[in-house]
Amino acid sequence: MRRSVAIGAMLLGILLVPGMSLAQPSTARDGTASAVAQALDRRDDTIEAFYAARDFRAAWHDARRVEALAEALRDLAADGLEPADYGAERLLADHRQAREAGDQAMGRFDTATTRTLLTALRHLHHGKVDPRRVDPDWEVPINERLPPAAAIEAAVAAGEIAALFDRVRPSYAPYERLRQGLSRYRELRRLGGWPRLPEGPTLRPGDVHPDVARLRERLVRGGEMAVAAADASILPGATLEAPDPERFDAELEAAVKRFQRRHLLEVDGIVGPQTRAALNVPVGRRIDQIRLNLERARWLMHGLPEAFVLVDIAGYRLAYFRPNGETWRSRIVVGRPYRRTPSLRSRITHLTVNPTWTVPPTILREDVIPKVRRDPDYLARQNMQVITPSGQRLAPWQVDWSNPGNVMIRQSAGPDNALGQVVVRFPNDHLVYLHDTPAQGLFAREQRAFSSGCIRVQGVIEFAQLLLDDSGSERDLRALLAEGRTRNVPLAEPMPVVLHYWTVHPDPAGHLEFRPDIYQRDDALLRALDRPLSS
């Protein structure tokens, strides 16, 4: 995301005004006011505050106002939500029936419709699905604050329902690009989607094969118009400057590379099994992915700070949106599928330079101890020492490695240390952090889920120096590293950091990048998102 994409949202007001005194209904102003008051669920402060703001008068007596709400609910489809969940198509009929049935029915309809409005606003603002239902390790606070009840009531009274929905919808450019992408892919589905590339040989530049023509058609349907083959039947006898549809030429190779880059595949221009599988994902599945990531965006995209660090887990990227308006970007390595990097929100507080590494319990139990059992010299080669809980050093031969007890293993600082030369730390319950690595070759891979949960950052020394500079810390990181001493270096001002998981991301040009669901989270979220509200 560019700087203008990631900042600038204002925190929304609280729903209830502290200390609000709820008025009693005024039956003189509206014949249904008493019925509205009787139909209210007094345990729901939100809806009661809404009606208190209008002296308990009915809000939905005007059919035009009901139609405005129905239209806004229908438009939720553009956000990946299901209008049927909110009864968009039956609202007007229910309104007519309630008016015919009298004040009590109208009071029930009125309060039910207001509940529908508030439910839709909440879903559009911060998501239909509670992220903790689909991710037990979720740690990111959700901003659930809607506009004040009086502002919601004023919008309803003015019939400005669409504007109210726009007010709560995330205002960041990536969200709007996802909505536009959803519209494009739904239009593709309406037009029949794209053809499936049949099982066959690997296709390489220079090949001539019937499957190449199908590859061209598939890419054209996805927007790569430059590789379209001409139809000679349009102008019989004319000489058309167009590629041989069955020849894998340079233009087609470039289009395949663009596709691979947008799907986090190895960018080699060759259509092998992985690229073929990505090409054959149905358009309906891509639509579902866009909808899921609109939901993920609603969880996060409110009140982002002016400057912050964004860790894009599934995209293997880090972006530092600096206070001066510039953006520093880098590749990262994240946790393996069985040692997942969590979603969380925290603040970077300090750096550790020339760090030692105390092996975490899981890695100690599952990785290091089995290696020591197989190879007694493993610890010495890795510059590791055995430490008791009291800090006493033990020789490896003093430990029964079949039952080592409560020992720790610590790797000394140095060029081979697993954390590299610097660690960027922020408080969290998962004990993860950003750090350097001696395994620099992993950054060249397109898919980079190789760590044990922490995040390795390419160019982390430059990144860490920027954090020091931007926080006013006035420290020279390279000078500190040259001293060779392990030390913690605080930032003068903490820097917010967000770790989040997106399997679809729009680039600044609006192209959608589809990432592998490395942690297998999409299906559970799709089931929750598509679950009817009544269930």
Short mmCIF file of C-alpha atoms in Angstrom, two decimals:
data_model
loop_
_atom_site.label_atom_id
_atom_site.label_comp_id
_atom_site.label_asym_id
_atom_site.label_seq_id
_atom_site.Cartn_x
_atom_site.Cartn_y
_atom_site.Cartn_z
CA MET A 1 0.00 0.00 0.00
CA ARG A 2 1.14 3.51 -0.69
CA ARG A 3 1.29 6.09 2.03
CA SER A 4 -2.02 7.67 0.95
CA VAL A 5 -3.60 4.22 1.11
CA ALA A 6 -2.59 3.29 4.59
CA ILE A 7 -3.18 6.42 6.64
CA GLY A 8 -5.70 9.17 7.09
CA ALA A 9 -8.74 7.35 8.56
CA MET A 10 -10.25 9.15 11.51
CA LEU A 11 -11.45 7.29 14.60
CA LEU A 12 -15.21 7.05 14.57
CA GLY A 13 -17.29 8.34 17.48
CA ILE A 14 -18.69 6.15 20.19
CA LEU A 15 -22.17 4.77 19.79
CA LEU A 16 -23.56 5.98 23.07
CA VAL A 17 -22.96 9.35 24.64
CA PRO A 18 -21.59 8.74 28.16
CA GLY A 19 -24.09 9.58 30.81
CA MET A 20 -27.02 9.77 28.36
CA SER A 21 -30.35 9.90 30.12
CA LEU A 22 -32.89 7.93 28.10
CA ALA A 23 -36.13 9.83 27.64
CA GLN A 24 -39.57 8.33 28.08
CA PRO A 25 -41.82 7.91 25.03
CA SER A 26 -44.00 10.80 23.95
CA THR A 27 -47.27 9.31 22.70
CA ALA A 28 -48.59 12.72 21.70
CA ARG A 29 -46.23 13.02 18.75
CA ASP A 30 -46.74 9.64 17.13
CA GLY A 31 -49.51 7.09 17.47
CA THR A 32 -47.00 4.23 17.33
CA ALA A 33 -44.60 5.64 19.94
CA SER A 34 -46.14 3.59 22.73
CA ALA A 35 -45.99 0.46 20.56
CA VAL A 36 -42.34 1.17 19.74
CA ALA A 37 -41.51 1.54 23.42
CA GLN A 38 -43.27 -1.73 24.23
CA ALA A 39 -41.43 -3.58 21.43
CA LEU A 40 -37.97 -2.43 22.52
CA ASP A 41 -35.55 -4.92 24.01
CA ARG A 42 -34.46 -2.95 27.07
CA ARG A 43 -31.28 -5.02 27.30
CA ASP A 44 -30.04 -3.47 24.06
CA ASP A 45 -28.69 -0.03 24.96
CA THR A 46 -27.88 0.70 21.32
CA ILE A 47 -31.38 0.52 19.95
CA GLU A 48 -32.82 2.23 23.01
CA ALA A 49 -30.40 5.13 22.54
CA PHE A 50 -31.47 5.40 18.90
CA TYR A 51 -35.14 5.79 19.85
CA ALA A 52 -34.35 8.06 22.77
CA ALA A 53 -32.70 10.40 20.26
CA ARG A 54 -36.05 10.70 18.45
CA ASP A 55 -38.26 10.74 21.55
CA PHE A 56 -39.38 7.16 20.81
CA ARG A 57 -41.23 8.12 17.63
CA ALA A 58 -41.39 5.48 14.89
CA ALA A 59 -38.50 5.72 12.43
CA TRP A 60 -39.84 3.73 9.47
CA HIS A 61 -43.37 4.95 8.87
CA ASP A 62 -42.37 6.43 5.47
CA ALA A 63 -42.16 3.84 2.68
CA ARG A 64 -39.53 5.92 0.89
CA ARG A 65 -37.28 5.68 3.91
CA VAL A 66 -37.77 1.90 4.02
CA GLU A 67 -36.93 1.67 0.31
CA ALA A 68 -33.74 3.70 0.90
CA LEU A 69 -32.71 1.18 3.56
CA ALA A 70 -33.57 -1.76 1.29
CA GLU A 71 -31.43 -0.28 -1.48
CA ALA A 72 -28.48 0.25 0.89
CA LEU A 73 -28.83 -3.35 2.08
CA ARG A 74 -28.82 -4.59 -1.53
CA ASP A 75 -25.59 -2.65 -2.11
CA LEU A 76 -23.89 -4.69 0.63
CA ALA A 77 -23.34 -7.32 -2.06
CA ALA A 78 -20.57 -5.06 -3.39
CA ASP A 79 -18.84 -5.50 -0.01
CA GLY A 80 -19.06 -9.29 -0.19
CA LEU A 81 -21.94 -9.48 2.28
CA GLU A 82 -25.24 -11.21 1.53
CA PRO A 83 -28.25 -8.84 1.29
CA ALA A 84 -30.62 -11.73 2.05
CA ASP A 85 -29.12 -11.92 5.55
CA TYR A 86 -30.75 -8.55 6.25
CA GLY A 87 -34.08 -9.22 4.52
CA ALA A 88 -33.48 -6.56 1.87
CA GLU A 89 -36.09 -7.91 -0.57
CA ARG A 90 -38.92 -8.34 1.91
CA LEU A 91 -38.66 -5.03 3.77
CA LEU A 92 -41.28 -3.14 1.74
CA ALA A 93 -43.78 -6.01 1.86
CA ASP A 94 -43.29 -6.34 5.63
CA HIS A 95 -43.80 -2.58 5.92
CA ARG A 96 -47.12 -2.70 4.06
CA GLN A 97 -48.37 -5.61 6.14
CA ALA A 98 -47.42 -3.88 9.40
CA ARG A 99 -49.20 -0.66 8.42
CA GLU A 100 -52.34 -2.60 7.60
CA ALA A 101 -52.19 -4.55 10.88
CA GLY A 102 -52.11 -1.47 13.15
CA ASP A 103 -49.94 0.27 15.70
CA GLN A 104 -48.69 -2.79 17.59
CA ALA A 105 -47.52 -4.52 14.40
CA MET A 106 -45.98 -1.28 13.20
CA GLY A 107 -44.11 -0.88 16.48
CA ARG A 108 -42.68 -4.38 16.11
CA PHE A 109 -41.74 -3.74 12.48
CA ASP A 110 -40.11 -0.42 13.37
CA THR A 111 -37.88 -1.80 16.10
CA ALA A 112 -37.00 -4.90 14.05
CA THR A 113 -36.01 -2.70 11.11
CA THR A 114 -33.80 -0.54 13.31
CA ARG A 115 -32.13 -3.70 14.64
CA THR A 116 -31.50 -4.74 11.03
CA LEU A 117 -29.98 -1.35 10.27
CA LEU A 118 -27.66 -1.48 13.28
CA THR A 119 -26.64 -5.07 12.50
CA ALA A 120 -25.78 -4.13 8.90
CA LEU A 121 -23.79 -1.10 10.07
CA ARG A 122 -21.80 -3.22 12.49
CA HIS A 123 -21.06 -5.86 9.85
CA LEU A 124 -20.01 -3.25 7.31
CA HIS A 125 -17.86 -1.43 9.83
CA HIS A 126 -15.97 -4.17 11.65
CA GLY A 127 -17.09 -7.45 10.11
CA LYS A 128 -19.85 -10.01 10.28
CA VAL A 129 -17.55 -12.70 11.71
CA ASP A 130 -15.79 -12.39 15.05
CA PRO A 131 -12.16 -13.18 14.06
CA ARG A 132 -11.65 -15.04 17.32
CA ARG A 133 -14.15 -17.65 16.10
CA VAL A 134 -11.91 -18.61 13.19
CA ASP A 135 -8.46 -17.82 14.63
CA PRO A 136 -7.93 -18.82 18.27
CA ASP A 137 -4.63 -16.91 18.35
CA TRP A 138 -6.20 -13.62 17.24
CA GLU A 139 -4.80 -10.66 19.23
CA VAL A 140 -5.74 -7.57 17.20
CA PRO A 141 -8.21 -5.26 19.01
CA ILE A 142 -11.34 -4.65 16.92
CA ASN A 143 -12.65 -1.09 16.67
CA GLU A 144 -16.40 -1.64 17.19
CA ARG A 145 -17.34 2.02 17.59
CA LEU A 146 -20.09 3.22 15.27
CA PRO A 147 -21.17 6.86 14.90
CA PRO A 148 -23.15 8.21 17.87
CA ALA A 149 -26.79 7.17 18.10
CA ALA A 150 -27.91 10.74 17.43
CA ALA A 151 -25.93 10.79 14.16
CA ILE A 152 -27.46 7.49 13.05
CA GLU A 153 -30.94 8.76 13.90
CA ALA A 154 -30.33 12.03 12.00
CA ALA A 155 -29.26 10.10 8.89
CA VAL A 156 -32.39 7.95 9.08
CA ALA A 157 -34.63 10.98 9.60
CA ALA A 158 -33.10 12.61 6.51
CA GLY A 159 -33.41 9.42 4.46
CA GLU A 160 -29.63 9.45 3.92
CA ILE A 161 -29.13 5.76 4.48
CA ALA A 162 -26.58 5.25 1.71
CA ALA A 163 -24.44 8.09 3.10
CA LEU A 164 -24.63 6.47 6.55
CA PHE A 165 -23.39 3.19 5.11
CA ASP A 166 -20.56 5.03 3.34
CA ARG A 167 -19.60 6.64 6.63
CA VAL A 168 -19.01 3.32 8.39
CA ARG A 169 -17.48 1.49 5.42
CA PRO A 170 -13.63 1.33 5.65
CA SER A 171 -12.28 4.43 3.92
CA TYR A 172 -8.87 3.10 2.85
CA ALA A 173 -8.06 2.72 -0.85
CA PRO A 174 -7.24 -1.04 -0.67
CA TYR A 175 -10.77 -1.73 0.53
CA GLU A 176 -12.28 0.15 -2.42
CA ARG A 177 -9.93 -1.67 -4.80
CA LEU A 178 -11.11 -5.00 -3.40
CA ARG A 179 -14.72 -3.92 -3.97
CA GLN A 180 -13.88 -2.98 -7.57
CA GLY A 181 -12.10 -6.30 -8.05
CA LEU A 182 -15.12 -8.17 -6.70
CA SER A 183 -17.31 -6.40 -9.27
CA ARG A 184 -14.92 -7.28 -12.10
CA TYR A 185 -14.72 -10.95 -11.15
CA ARG A 186 -18.48 -11.23 -10.80
CA GLU A 187 -18.80 -9.81 -14.30
CA LEU A 188 -16.29 -12.41 -15.49
CA ARG A 189 -18.44 -15.13 -13.94
CA ARG A 190 -21.54 -13.70 -15.61
CA LEU A 191 -19.73 -13.93 -18.96
CA GLY A 192 -18.84 -17.57 -18.37
CA GLY A 193 -15.57 -17.34 -16.46
CA TRP A 194 -12.41 -18.67 -18.06
CA PRO A 195 -11.54 -21.97 -19.72
CA ARG A 196 -9.79 -24.75 -17.86
CA LEU A 197 -6.32 -25.64 -19.07
CA PRO A 198 -6.39 -29.42 -19.61
CA GLU A 199 -3.83 -31.74 -18.06
CA GLY A 200 -0.88 -31.99 -20.36
CA PRO A 201 2.82 -31.36 -20.79
CA THR A 202 4.71 -28.50 -19.22
CA LEU A 203 4.50 -25.52 -21.59
CA ARG A 204 7.67 -23.55 -22.20
CA PRO A 205 8.58 -20.50 -24.28
CA GLY A 206 9.13 -21.57 -27.89
CA ASP A 207 6.71 -24.54 -27.68
CA VAL A 208 4.05 -25.06 -30.31
CA HIS A 209 1.13 -26.98 -28.85
CA PRO A 210 -2.70 -26.89 -28.95
CA ASP A 211 -2.75 -26.18 -25.19
CA VAL A 212 -0.99 -22.87 -25.83
CA ALA A 213 -4.12 -21.58 -27.56
CA ARG A 214 -6.17 -22.49 -24.47
CA LEU A 215 -3.53 -20.78 -22.29
CA ARG A 216 -3.90 -17.61 -24.36
CA GLU A 217 -7.68 -17.66 -23.97
CA ARG A 218 -7.38 -18.20 -20.22
CA LEU A 219 -5.02 -15.23 -19.81
CA VAL A 220 -7.11 -12.98 -22.05
CA ARG A 221 -10.19 -13.70 -19.91
CA GLY A 222 -8.10 -12.63 -16.92
CA GLY A 223 -7.26 -9.29 -18.56
CA GLU A 224 -4.11 -9.99 -20.58
CA MET A 225 -5.49 -8.62 -23.84
CA ALA A 226 -2.03 -8.31 -25.48
CA VAL A 227 -1.83 -12.09 -25.99
CA ALA A 228 -5.17 -12.43 -27.78
CA ALA A 229 -5.02 -14.29 -31.09
CA ALA A 230 -6.73 -12.68 -34.07
CA ASP A 231 -9.84 -14.23 -35.60
CA ALA A 232 -9.13 -14.43 -39.34
CA SER A 233 -12.80 -14.99 -40.13
CA ILE A 234 -13.54 -11.35 -39.24
CA LEU A 235 -11.69 -10.04 -42.32
CA PRO A 236 -11.32 -12.88 -44.84
CA GLY A 237 -8.22 -12.49 -46.97
CA ALA A 238 -6.68 -9.82 -44.77
CA THR A 239 -3.22 -10.11 -43.27
CA LEU A 240 -3.65 -9.76 -39.52
CA GLU A 241 -0.72 -8.93 -37.27
CA ALA A 242 -1.39 -11.33 -34.46
CA PRO A 243 0.45 -14.19 -32.76
CA ASP A 244 0.14 -17.79 -33.85
CA PRO A 245 -2.34 -18.97 -31.20
CA GLU A 246 -0.46 -22.26 -30.62
CA ARG A 247 3.04 -20.75 -30.36
CA PHE A 248 4.42 -19.87 -26.92
CA ASP A 249 6.04 -16.56 -27.89
CA ALA A 250 7.79 -13.85 -25.91
CA GLU A 251 4.60 -11.84 -25.34
CA LEU A 252 2.88 -14.87 -23.88
CA GLU A 253 5.91 -15.61 -21.70
CA ALA A 254 5.73 -12.06 -20.28
CA ALA A 255 2.02 -12.51 -19.55
CA VAL A 256 2.67 -15.83 -17.78
CA LYS A 257 5.35 -14.15 -15.64
CA ARG A 258 2.92 -11.40 -14.65
CA PHE A 259 0.38 -14.05 -13.68
CA GLN A 260 2.99 -15.94 -11.65
CA ARG A 261 4.10 -12.78 -9.88
CA ARG A 262 0.51 -11.95 -8.89
CA HIS A 263 0.00 -15.46 -7.51
CA LEU A 264 3.31 -15.71 -5.60
CA LEU A 265 4.60 -18.46 -7.88
CA GLU A 266 8.18 -18.87 -9.03
CA VAL A 267 8.48 -16.36 -11.87
CA ASP A 268 10.03 -18.47 -14.65
CA GLY A 269 7.50 -18.07 -17.50
CA ILE A 270 6.97 -21.84 -17.59
CA VAL A 271 3.52 -23.38 -17.17
CA GLY A 272 4.23 -26.35 -14.93
CA PRO A 273 1.97 -28.08 -12.37
CA GLN A 274 1.79 -25.18 -9.87
CA THR A 275 1.11 -22.50 -12.48
CA ARG A 276 -1.42 -24.74 -14.22
CA ALA A 277 -3.22 -25.34 -10.92
CA ALA A 278 -3.40 -21.59 -10.24
CA LEU A 279 -4.70 -20.92 -13.76
CA ASN A 280 -7.42 -23.52 -13.21
CA VAL A 281 -8.82 -22.12 -9.96
CA PRO A 282 -12.46 -21.33 -10.91
CA VAL A 283 -13.57 -17.71 -11.00
CA GLY A 284 -16.16 -18.51 -8.30
CA ARG A 285 -13.38 -19.48 -5.91
CA ARG A 286 -11.55 -16.24 -6.64
CA ILE A 287 -14.76 -14.34 -5.88
CA ASP A 288 -14.99 -16.11 -2.53
CA GLN A 289 -11.38 -15.18 -1.77
CA ILE A 290 -12.07 -11.51 -2.48
CA ARG A 291 -15.11 -11.59 -0.21
CA LEU A 292 -13.06 -13.17 2.61
CA ASN A 293 -10.41 -10.51 2.37
CA LEU A 294 -12.97 -7.71 2.36
CA GLU A 295 -14.07 -9.18 5.70
CA ARG A 296 -10.47 -9.28 6.94
CA ALA A 297 -10.07 -5.65 5.88
CA ARG A 298 -13.15 -4.68 7.91
CA TRP A 299 -11.55 -6.20 11.00
CA LEU A 300 -8.50 -3.99 10.68
CA MET A 301 -8.98 -0.90 8.53
CA HIS A 302 -10.13 1.65 11.08
CA GLY A 303 -8.06 4.16 12.97
CA LEU A 304 -4.69 3.11 11.60
CA PRO A 305 -1.97 5.41 12.93
CA GLU A 306 -0.05 8.03 10.95
CA ALA A 307 3.13 5.95 11.01
CA PHE A 308 3.28 2.19 11.58
CA VAL A 309 4.83 -1.09 10.49
CA LEU A 310 2.57 -3.48 8.57
CA VAL A 311 3.55 -7.14 8.33
CA ASP A 312 1.64 -8.85 5.50
CA ILE A 313 1.95 -12.50 6.54
CA ALA A 314 0.52 -14.35 3.53
CA GLY A 315 2.15 -11.87 1.14
CA TYR A 316 5.61 -12.27 2.77
CA ARG A 317 6.08 -8.49 2.88
CA LEU A 318 6.78 -5.74 5.38
CA ALA A 319 5.89 -2.09 4.82
CA TYR A 320 7.04 0.68 7.15
CA PHE A 321 4.91 3.80 6.67
CA ARG A 322 7.27 6.45 7.99
CA PRO A 323 6.32 9.73 9.70
CA ASN A 324 7.83 11.71 6.79
CA GLY A 325 5.40 10.18 4.28
CA GLU A 326 7.87 7.75 2.72
CA THR A 327 7.36 3.99 2.71
CA TRP A 328 10.11 1.43 3.27
CA ARG A 329 9.31 -2.06 1.96
CA SER A 330 11.02 -5.40 2.24
CA ARG A 331 10.61 -9.14 1.83
CA ILE A 332 10.08 -11.30 4.89
CA VAL A 333 10.12 -14.94 5.94
CA VAL A 334 7.18 -16.06 8.13
CA GLY A 335 6.22 -19.12 10.14
CA ARG A 336 5.74 -22.56 8.67
CA PRO A 337 2.14 -23.84 8.47
CA TYR A 338 2.65 -25.84 11.67
CA ARG A 339 4.31 -22.87 13.47
CA ARG A 340 2.17 -20.01 12.33
CA THR A 341 2.99 -16.34 12.62
CA PRO A 342 0.05 -14.86 14.57
CA SER A 343 -2.11 -11.85 13.73
CA LEU A 344 -1.55 -9.18 16.35
CA ARG A 345 -1.23 -5.46 17.03
CA SER A 346 1.48 -4.06 19.30
CA ARG A 347 4.17 -1.36 19.52
CA ILE A 348 7.88 -1.73 18.79
CA THR A 349 9.67 -0.67 21.97
CA HIS A 350 13.33 -1.58 21.54
CA LEU A 351 16.03 -3.31 19.52
CA THR A 352 18.50 -5.97 20.60
CA VAL A 353 21.87 -5.65 18.88
CA ASN A 354 24.34 -8.56 18.67
CA PRO A 355 21.66 -10.79 20.24
CA THR A 356 22.10 -14.13 21.87
CA TRP A 357 19.32 -16.64 21.19
CA THR A 358 17.68 -18.69 23.91
CA VAL A 359 16.05 -21.57 22.08
CA PRO A 360 12.25 -21.45 22.65
CA PRO A 361 10.75 -24.52 24.37
CA THR A 362 8.96 -25.87 21.29
CA ILE A 363 12.04 -25.59 19.06
CA LEU A 364 14.19 -27.02 21.85
CA ARG A 365 11.92 -30.03 22.30
CA GLU A 366 11.09 -30.73 18.65
CA ASP A 367 14.26 -29.65 16.81
CA VAL A 368 17.39 -29.13 18.88
CA ILE A 369 17.30 -32.00 21.40
CA PRO A 370 16.69 -34.65 18.69
CA LYS A 371 19.72 -33.27 16.79
CA VAL A 372 21.89 -33.40 19.92
CA ARG A 373 20.88 -37.03 20.48
CA ARG A 374 21.97 -37.88 16.94
CA ASP A 375 25.13 -35.74 16.94
CA PRO A 376 27.00 -34.96 20.22
CA ASP A 377 29.02 -32.24 18.47
CA TYR A 378 25.96 -30.34 17.23
CA LEU A 379 25.96 -27.79 20.08
CA ALA A 380 29.63 -26.92 19.68
CA ARG A 381 29.28 -26.38 15.93
CA GLN A 382 26.28 -24.08 16.48
CA ASN A 383 28.07 -22.11 19.22
CA MET A 384 25.41 -23.16 21.74
CA GLN A 385 25.70 -23.61 25.50
CA VAL A 386 23.60 -25.58 27.96
CA ILE A 387 22.21 -23.40 30.77
CA THR A 388 20.40 -24.37 33.96
CA PRO A 389 17.37 -22.34 35.13
CA SER A 390 19.68 -20.60 37.63
CA GLY A 391 22.06 -19.53 34.85
CA GLN A 392 24.81 -22.12 35.47
CA ARG A 393 26.57 -23.44 32.36
CA LEU A 394 26.77 -27.21 31.89
CA ALA A 395 28.97 -29.26 29.62
CA PRO A 396 26.86 -31.23 27.10
CA TRP A 397 28.16 -34.55 28.50
CA GLN A 398 26.73 -33.62 31.93
CA VAL A 399 23.16 -33.82 30.54
CA ASP A 400 21.15 -37.01 30.03
CA TRP A 401 19.72 -36.09 26.63
CA SER A 402 17.15 -38.89 26.80
CA ASN A 403 15.67 -37.01 29.77
CA PRO A 404 17.33 -33.56 29.85
CA GLY A 405 15.01 -32.02 32.40
CA ASN A 406 14.58 -28.28 32.70
CA VAL A 407 17.71 -27.12 30.86
CA MET A 408 17.94 -24.23 28.39
CA ILE A 409 20.14 -23.86 25.34
CA ARG A 410 21.51 -20.48 24.37
CA GLN A 411 23.32 -19.57 21.16
CA SER A 412 26.07 -16.95 21.51
CA ALA A 413 26.06 -13.76 19.48
CA GLY A 414 27.87 -13.92 16.20
CA PRO A 415 27.48 -14.18 12.43
CA ASP A 416 25.82 -17.60 12.63
CA ASN A 417 23.34 -16.68 15.36
CA ALA A 418 19.79 -17.59 14.29
CA LEU A 419 18.65 -14.01 15.00
CA GLY A 420 21.45 -12.42 12.99
CA GLN A 421 22.77 -9.05 14.12
CA VAL A 422 19.61 -7.29 15.32
CA VAL A 423 16.17 -8.06 16.72
CA VAL A 424 13.19 -5.65 16.60
CA ARG A 425 11.02 -6.35 19.66
CA PHE A 426 7.40 -5.62 20.59
CA PRO A 427 5.35 -7.03 23.50
CA ASN A 428 3.02 -9.94 22.64
CA ASP A 429 1.85 -13.19 24.16
CA HIS A 430 3.33 -15.30 21.33
CA LEU A 431 6.94 -14.18 21.90
CA VAL A 432 7.41 -13.35 18.22
CA TYR A 433 9.54 -10.52 16.87
CA LEU A 434 11.20 -9.19 13.72
CA HIS A 435 14.84 -10.13 13.21
CA ASP A 436 17.86 -10.56 11.00
CA THR A 437 18.97 -13.96 9.70
CA PRO A 438 22.14 -15.60 8.38
CA ALA A 439 19.97 -17.51 5.86
CA GLN A 440 19.71 -14.65 3.38
CA GLY A 441 19.12 -16.97 0.42
CA LEU A 442 15.54 -17.64 1.55
CA PHE A 443 14.51 -14.11 0.57
CA ALA A 444 14.96 -15.02 -3.10
CA ARG A 445 12.06 -17.49 -2.91
CA GLU A 446 8.55 -16.35 -3.86
CA GLN A 447 6.86 -18.33 -1.07
CA ARG A 448 8.71 -17.88 2.20
CA ALA A 449 7.05 -19.77 5.07
CA PHE A 450 10.19 -21.24 6.64
CA SER A 451 10.47 -19.81 10.16
CA SER A 452 9.24 -21.02 13.55
CA GLY A 453 6.79 -18.13 13.92
CA CYS A 454 9.02 -15.07 14.12
CA ILE A 455 9.52 -12.82 11.10
CA ARG A 456 12.87 -12.55 9.33
CA VAL A 457 13.31 -9.23 7.53
CA GLN A 458 15.51 -8.60 4.51
CA GLY A 459 17.56 -5.45 5.08
CA VAL A 460 16.63 -5.35 8.75
CA ILE A 461 19.66 -3.22 9.71
CA GLU A 462 18.48 -0.41 7.43
CA PHE A 463 14.95 -0.84 8.80
CA ALA A 464 16.14 -0.72 12.40
CA GLN A 465 18.18 2.44 11.77
CA LEU A 466 15.09 4.11 10.27
CA LEU A 467 13.15 3.23 13.43
CA LEU A 468 15.86 4.82 15.55
CA ASP A 469 16.01 7.92 13.36
CA ASP A 470 12.23 8.39 13.13
CA SER A 471 11.72 7.99 16.87
CA GLY A 472 14.39 10.57 17.70
CA SER A 473 16.67 7.99 19.34
CA GLU A 474 19.88 9.45 17.83
CA ARG A 475 21.81 6.17 17.89
CA ASP A 476 24.15 4.83 15.20
CA LEU A 477 23.21 1.17 14.79
CA ARG A 478 26.33 0.17 12.85
CA ALA A 479 28.54 1.65 15.56
CA LEU A 480 26.64 -0.33 18.18
CA LEU A 481 27.00 -3.51 16.12
CA ALA A 482 30.74 -2.92 15.74
CA GLU A 483 31.16 -2.91 19.51
CA GLY A 484 30.15 -6.57 19.51
CA ARG A 485 28.34 -6.29 22.84
CA THR A 486 24.81 -7.65 23.32
CA ARG A 487 22.57 -4.81 24.44
CA ASN A 488 18.99 -3.55 24.28
CA VAL A 489 18.47 -0.16 22.62
CA PRO A 490 15.11 1.51 23.37
CA LEU A 491 13.25 3.62 20.85
CA ALA A 492 12.62 7.14 22.12
CA GLU A 493 9.00 6.71 20.97
CA PRO A 494 7.34 3.29 20.40
CA MET A 495 6.27 2.50 16.83
CA PRO A 496 2.92 0.73 16.20
CA VAL A 497 3.15 -2.61 14.42
CA VAL A 498 0.37 -4.71 12.87
CA LEU A 499 0.70 -8.35 11.77
CA HIS A 500 -2.19 -9.45 9.55
CA TYR A 501 -3.11 -12.20 7.08
CA TRP A 502 -4.49 -11.46 3.60
CA THR A 503 -4.82 -14.02 0.82
CA VAL A 504 -5.90 -11.36 -1.70
CA HIS A 505 -4.25 -7.96 -1.98
CA PRO A 506 -4.83 -5.18 -4.54
CA ASP A 507 -1.73 -3.50 -5.88
CA PRO A 508 -1.76 0.30 -6.45
CA ALA A 509 -2.83 -0.24 -10.09
CA GLY A 510 -5.88 -2.21 -8.94
CA HIS A 511 -4.61 -5.67 -10.02
CA LEU A 512 -5.51 -8.35 -7.51
CA GLU A 513 -2.75 -10.54 -6.14
CA PHE A 514 -3.94 -13.97 -5.00
CA ARG A 515 -1.74 -15.63 -2.39
CA PRO A 516 -1.65 -19.28 -1.31
CA ASP A 517 -3.63 -19.85 1.87
CA ILE A 518 -0.54 -21.08 3.72
CA TYR A 519 -2.29 -21.41 7.08
CA GLN A 520 -5.53 -22.91 5.69
CA ARG A 521 -7.71 -20.16 7.14
CA ASP A 522 -9.90 -19.30 4.16
CA ASP A 523 -12.34 -22.22 4.32
CA ALA A 524 -13.26 -21.71 7.98
CA LEU A 525 -13.81 -18.01 7.40
CA LEU A 526 -15.92 -18.67 4.29
CA ARG A 527 -18.19 -21.03 6.24
CA ALA A 528 -18.61 -18.44 8.99
CA LEU A 529 -19.19 -15.58 6.54
CA ASP A 530 -21.84 -17.53 4.62
CA ARG A 531 -23.64 -18.79 7.72
CA PRO A 532 -27.14 -17.24 7.84
CA LEU A 533 -27.70 -14.81 10.68
CA SER A 534 -30.50 -16.93 12.09
CA SER A 535 -28.20 -19.94 12.61
#
